[in-house]
mmCIF file of C-alpha atoms and ligand atoms in Angstrom:
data_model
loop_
_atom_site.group_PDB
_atom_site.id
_atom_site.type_symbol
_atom_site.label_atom_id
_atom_site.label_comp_id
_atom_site.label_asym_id
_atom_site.label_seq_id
_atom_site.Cartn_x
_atom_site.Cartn_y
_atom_site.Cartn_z
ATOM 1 C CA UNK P 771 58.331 -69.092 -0.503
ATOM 2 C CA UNK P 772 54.829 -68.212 -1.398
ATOM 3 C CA UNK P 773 52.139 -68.335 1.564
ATOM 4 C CA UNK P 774 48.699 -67.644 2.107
ATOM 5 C CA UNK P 775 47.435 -65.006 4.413
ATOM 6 C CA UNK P 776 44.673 -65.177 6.543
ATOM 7 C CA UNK P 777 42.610 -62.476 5.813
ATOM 8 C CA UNK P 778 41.086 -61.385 9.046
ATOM 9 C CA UNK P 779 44.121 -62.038 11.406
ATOM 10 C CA UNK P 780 46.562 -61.859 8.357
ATOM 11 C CA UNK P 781 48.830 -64.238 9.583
ATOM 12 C CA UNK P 782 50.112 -67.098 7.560
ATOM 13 C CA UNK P 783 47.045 -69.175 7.226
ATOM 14 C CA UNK P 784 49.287 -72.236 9.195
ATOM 15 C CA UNK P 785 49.269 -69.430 12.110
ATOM 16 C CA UNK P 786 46.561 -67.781 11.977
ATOM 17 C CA UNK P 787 45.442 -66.818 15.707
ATOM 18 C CA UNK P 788 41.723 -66.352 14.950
ATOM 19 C CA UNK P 789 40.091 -69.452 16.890
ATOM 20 C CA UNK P 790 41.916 -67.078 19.409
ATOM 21 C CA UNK P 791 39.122 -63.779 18.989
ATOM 22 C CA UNK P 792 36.289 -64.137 20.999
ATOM 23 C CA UNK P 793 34.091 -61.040 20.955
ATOM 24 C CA UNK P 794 33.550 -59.062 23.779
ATOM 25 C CA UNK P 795 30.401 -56.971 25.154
ATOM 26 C CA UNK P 796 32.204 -53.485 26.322
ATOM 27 C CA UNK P 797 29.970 -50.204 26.859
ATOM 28 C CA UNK P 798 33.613 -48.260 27.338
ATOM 29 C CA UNK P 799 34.880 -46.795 24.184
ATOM 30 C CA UNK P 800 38.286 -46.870 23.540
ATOM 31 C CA UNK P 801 40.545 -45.359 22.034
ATOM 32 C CA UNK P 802 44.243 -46.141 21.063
ATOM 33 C CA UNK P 803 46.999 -43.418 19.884
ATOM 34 C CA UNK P 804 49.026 -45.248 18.375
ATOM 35 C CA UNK P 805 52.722 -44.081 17.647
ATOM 36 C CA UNK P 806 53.103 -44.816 13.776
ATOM 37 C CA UNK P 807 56.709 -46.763 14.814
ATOM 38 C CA UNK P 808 54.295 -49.168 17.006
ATOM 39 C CA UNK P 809 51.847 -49.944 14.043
ATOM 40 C CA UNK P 810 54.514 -50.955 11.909
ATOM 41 C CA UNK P 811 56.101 -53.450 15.230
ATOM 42 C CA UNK P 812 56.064 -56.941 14.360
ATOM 43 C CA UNK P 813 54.949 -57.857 17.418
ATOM 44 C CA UNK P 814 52.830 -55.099 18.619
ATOM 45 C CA UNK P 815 49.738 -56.059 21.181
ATOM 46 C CA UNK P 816 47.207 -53.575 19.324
ATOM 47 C CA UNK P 817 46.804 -55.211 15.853
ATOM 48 C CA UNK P 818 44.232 -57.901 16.929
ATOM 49 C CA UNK P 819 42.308 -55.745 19.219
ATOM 50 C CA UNK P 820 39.794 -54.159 17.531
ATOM 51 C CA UNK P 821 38.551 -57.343 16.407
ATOM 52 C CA UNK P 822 36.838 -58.516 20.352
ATOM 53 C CA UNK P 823 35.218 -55.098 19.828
ATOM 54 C CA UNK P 824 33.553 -52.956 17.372
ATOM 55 C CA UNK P 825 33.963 -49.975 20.538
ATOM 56 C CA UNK P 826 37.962 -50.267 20.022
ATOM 57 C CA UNK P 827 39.483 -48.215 18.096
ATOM 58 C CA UNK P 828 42.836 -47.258 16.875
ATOM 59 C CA UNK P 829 43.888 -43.428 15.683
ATOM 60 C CA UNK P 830 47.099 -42.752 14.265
ATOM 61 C CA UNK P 831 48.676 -40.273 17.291
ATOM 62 C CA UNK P 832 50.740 -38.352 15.105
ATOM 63 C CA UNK P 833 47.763 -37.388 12.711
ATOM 64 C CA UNK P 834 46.652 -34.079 14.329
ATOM 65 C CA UNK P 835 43.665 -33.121 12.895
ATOM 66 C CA UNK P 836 42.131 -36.858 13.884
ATOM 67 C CA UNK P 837 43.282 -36.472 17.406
ATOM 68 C CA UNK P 838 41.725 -32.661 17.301
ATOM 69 C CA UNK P 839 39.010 -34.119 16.093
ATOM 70 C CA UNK P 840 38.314 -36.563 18.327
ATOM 71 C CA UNK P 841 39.398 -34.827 21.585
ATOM 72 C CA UNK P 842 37.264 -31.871 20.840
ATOM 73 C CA UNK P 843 34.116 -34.151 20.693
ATOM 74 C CA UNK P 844 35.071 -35.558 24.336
ATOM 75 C CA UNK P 845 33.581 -34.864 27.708
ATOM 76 C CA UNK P 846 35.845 -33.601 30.098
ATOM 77 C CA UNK P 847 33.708 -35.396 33.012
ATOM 78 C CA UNK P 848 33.284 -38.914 31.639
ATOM 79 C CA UNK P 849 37.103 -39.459 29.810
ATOM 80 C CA UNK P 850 39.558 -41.045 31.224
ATOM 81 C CA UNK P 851 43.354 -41.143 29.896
ATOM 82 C CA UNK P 852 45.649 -43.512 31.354
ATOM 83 C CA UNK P 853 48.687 -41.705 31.541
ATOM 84 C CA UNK P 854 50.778 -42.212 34.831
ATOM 85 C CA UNK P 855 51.847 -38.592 36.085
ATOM 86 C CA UNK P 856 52.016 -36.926 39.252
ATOM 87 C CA UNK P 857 48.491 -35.632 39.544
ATOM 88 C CA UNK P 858 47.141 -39.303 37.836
ATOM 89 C CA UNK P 859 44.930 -41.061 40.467
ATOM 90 C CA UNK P 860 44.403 -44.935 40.563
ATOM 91 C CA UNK P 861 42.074 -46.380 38.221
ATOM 92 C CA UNK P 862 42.390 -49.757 40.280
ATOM 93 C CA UNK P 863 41.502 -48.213 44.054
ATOM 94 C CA UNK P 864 39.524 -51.418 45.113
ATOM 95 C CA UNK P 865 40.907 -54.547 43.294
ATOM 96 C CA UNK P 866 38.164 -57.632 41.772
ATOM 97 C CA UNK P 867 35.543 -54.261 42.544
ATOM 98 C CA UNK P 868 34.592 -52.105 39.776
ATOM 99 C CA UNK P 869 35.435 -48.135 40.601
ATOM 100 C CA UNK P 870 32.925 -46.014 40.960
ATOM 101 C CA UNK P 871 33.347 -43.620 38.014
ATOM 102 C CA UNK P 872 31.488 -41.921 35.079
ATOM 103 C CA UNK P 873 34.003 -43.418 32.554
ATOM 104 C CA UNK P 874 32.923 -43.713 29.100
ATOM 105 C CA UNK P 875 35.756 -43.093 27.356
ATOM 106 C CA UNK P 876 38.908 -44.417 27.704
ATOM 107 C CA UNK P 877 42.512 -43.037 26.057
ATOM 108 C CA UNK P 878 45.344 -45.263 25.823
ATOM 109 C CA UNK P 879 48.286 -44.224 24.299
ATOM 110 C CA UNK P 880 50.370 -46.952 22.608
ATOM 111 C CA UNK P 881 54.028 -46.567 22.685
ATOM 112 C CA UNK P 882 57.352 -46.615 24.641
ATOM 113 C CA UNK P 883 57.567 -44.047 27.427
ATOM 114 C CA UNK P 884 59.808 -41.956 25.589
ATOM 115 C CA UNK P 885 56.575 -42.183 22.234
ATOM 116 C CA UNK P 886 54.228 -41.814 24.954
ATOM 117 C CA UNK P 887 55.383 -38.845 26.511
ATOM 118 C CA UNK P 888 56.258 -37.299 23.093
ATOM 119 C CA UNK P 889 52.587 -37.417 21.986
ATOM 120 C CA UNK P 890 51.209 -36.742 25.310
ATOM 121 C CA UNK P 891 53.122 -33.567 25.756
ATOM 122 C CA UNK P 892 52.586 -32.955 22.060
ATOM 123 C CA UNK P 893 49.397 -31.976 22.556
ATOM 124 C CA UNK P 894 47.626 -30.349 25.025
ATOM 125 C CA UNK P 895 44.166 -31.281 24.409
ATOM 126 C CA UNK P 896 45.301 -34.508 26.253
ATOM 127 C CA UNK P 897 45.678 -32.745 29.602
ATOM 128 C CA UNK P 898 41.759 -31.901 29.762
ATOM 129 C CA UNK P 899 41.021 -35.106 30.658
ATOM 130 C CA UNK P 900 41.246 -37.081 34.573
ATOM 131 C CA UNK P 901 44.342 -38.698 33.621
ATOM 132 C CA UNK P 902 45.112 -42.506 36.163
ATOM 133 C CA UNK P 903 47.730 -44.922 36.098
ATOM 134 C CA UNK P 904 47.678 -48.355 38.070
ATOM 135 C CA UNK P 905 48.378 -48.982 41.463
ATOM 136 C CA UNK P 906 48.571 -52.428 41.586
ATOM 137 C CA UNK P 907 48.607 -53.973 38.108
ATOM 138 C CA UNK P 908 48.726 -57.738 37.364
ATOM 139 C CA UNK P 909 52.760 -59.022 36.765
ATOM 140 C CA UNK P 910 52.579 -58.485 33.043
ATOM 141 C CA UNK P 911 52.300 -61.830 31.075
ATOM 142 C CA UNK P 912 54.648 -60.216 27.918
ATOM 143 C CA UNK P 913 57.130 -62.254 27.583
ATOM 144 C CA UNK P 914 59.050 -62.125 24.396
ATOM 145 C CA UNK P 915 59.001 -58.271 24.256
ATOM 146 C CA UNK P 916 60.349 -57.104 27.636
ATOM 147 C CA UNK P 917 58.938 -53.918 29.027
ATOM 148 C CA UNK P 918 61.784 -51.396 30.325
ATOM 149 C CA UNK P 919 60.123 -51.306 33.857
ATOM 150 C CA UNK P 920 58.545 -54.109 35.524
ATOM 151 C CA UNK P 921 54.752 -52.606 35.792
ATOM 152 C CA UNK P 922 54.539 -51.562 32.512
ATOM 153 C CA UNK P 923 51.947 -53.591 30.970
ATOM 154 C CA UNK P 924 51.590 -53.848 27.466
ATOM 155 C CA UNK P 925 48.882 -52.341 25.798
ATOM 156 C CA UNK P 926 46.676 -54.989 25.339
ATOM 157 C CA UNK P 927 47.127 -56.252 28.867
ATOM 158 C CA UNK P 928 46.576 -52.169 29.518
ATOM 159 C CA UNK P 929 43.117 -52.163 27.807
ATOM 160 C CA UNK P 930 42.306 -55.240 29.261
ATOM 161 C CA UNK P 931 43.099 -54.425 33.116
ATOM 162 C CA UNK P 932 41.256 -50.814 32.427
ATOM 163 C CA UNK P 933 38.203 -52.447 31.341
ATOM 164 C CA UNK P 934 38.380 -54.971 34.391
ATOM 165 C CA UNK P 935 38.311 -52.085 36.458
ATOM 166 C CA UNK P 936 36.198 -49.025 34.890
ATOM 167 C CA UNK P 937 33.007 -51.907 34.104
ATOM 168 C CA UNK P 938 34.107 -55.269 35.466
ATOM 169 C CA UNK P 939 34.780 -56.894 32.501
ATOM 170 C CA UNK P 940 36.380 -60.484 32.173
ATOM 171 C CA UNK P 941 39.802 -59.898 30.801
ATOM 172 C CA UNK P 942 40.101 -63.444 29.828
ATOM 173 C CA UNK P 943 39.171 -63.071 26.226
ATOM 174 C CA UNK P 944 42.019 -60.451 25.738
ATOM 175 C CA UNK P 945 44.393 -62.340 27.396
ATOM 176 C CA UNK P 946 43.669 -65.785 25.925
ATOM 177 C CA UNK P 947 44.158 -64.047 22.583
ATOM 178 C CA UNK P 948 47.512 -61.937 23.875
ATOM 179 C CA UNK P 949 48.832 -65.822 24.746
ATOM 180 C CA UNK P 950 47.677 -67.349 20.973
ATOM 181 C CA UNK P 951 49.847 -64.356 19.260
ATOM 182 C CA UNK P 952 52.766 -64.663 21.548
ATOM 183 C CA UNK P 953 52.934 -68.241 20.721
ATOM 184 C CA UNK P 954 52.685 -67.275 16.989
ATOM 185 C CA UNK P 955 55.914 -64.806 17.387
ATOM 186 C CA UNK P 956 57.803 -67.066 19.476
ATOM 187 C CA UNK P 957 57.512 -69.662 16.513
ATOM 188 C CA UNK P 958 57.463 -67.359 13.296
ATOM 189 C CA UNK P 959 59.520 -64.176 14.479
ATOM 190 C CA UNK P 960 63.270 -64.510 15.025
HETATM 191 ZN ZN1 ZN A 1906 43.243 -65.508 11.058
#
């Protein structure tokens, strides 16, 4: 049967989730590594993002010399990876109260565990950076895609909770749009 894409979203035009993107005002960059198995997921959380903002952005984690690249032109003192590890510290030490922190840039890796620790460990320009994971992160609102452990958030709901936290932003926007494309795989993906 022959549809027609949206071209933006690129779902089917009858589904297309972009009434859902409402563009945000961020000052963090961020950056996604993104294992190549979770770019081609149906129902990854990523796809959409860098449309709230231009300062998102996605890099292919298993292309080396863009990672390099990129991680070489990093400070040490104001990068931030989230990356939950014994020596991590909480990024969310005083909940509804941004941290106090130098963070400009922010590294999220995008992937199961077993992807994320692959490409973490895969390259050790990652470990230069103040690495954090979440002490008390929202229940995660993924609900056709189960996570393997109950506080893993997806990525979206990752960026989003980060964000909240490093400069107080209002996650609503991301998760208004996470809820528009779950309702679009819950009807279109079997
Ligand atoms: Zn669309």
């Amino acid at each position: 049967m022959y549809r027609d894409y949206c071209t933006q979203c690129r779902y089917p035009i009858n589904t297309c989730v972009c009434h859902a993107i409402e563009p945000v005002h961020i000052t963090t960059n961020v950056y996604i590594f993104q294992h190549p198995k979770e770019k081609r997921h149906a129902k990854s959380t990523v796809r959409l993002l860098h449309l709230l903002s231009a300062n998102i952005k996605v890099i292919n984690a298993k292309d080396k010399e863009s990672v390099d690249l990129l991680l070489s032109q990093l400070n040490t003192e104001d990068t931030a990876i989230i990356y939950p590890n014994p020596n991590s510290v909480a990024l969310d030490i005083k909940s509804n109260s941004t941290v106090e922190n130098d963070i400009k840039n922010l590294l999220v890796i995008d992937g199961s565990w077993s992807q994320a620790y692959s490409i973490f460990n895969q390259n050790q320009n990652f470990n230069k950076f103040k690495s954090y994971h979440f002490d008390s992160p929202p229940k995660q609102k993924f609900i056709i895609r189960k996570a393997k452990r109950a506080e893993q958030l997806s990525t979206l709901e990752a960026v989003a909770y980060s964000l909240k936290n490093i400069e107080g932003l209002d996650e609503r926007p991301f998760l208004f749009l996470f809820d528009e494309m779950q309702k679009h795989w819950l009807n279109h993906i079997k």
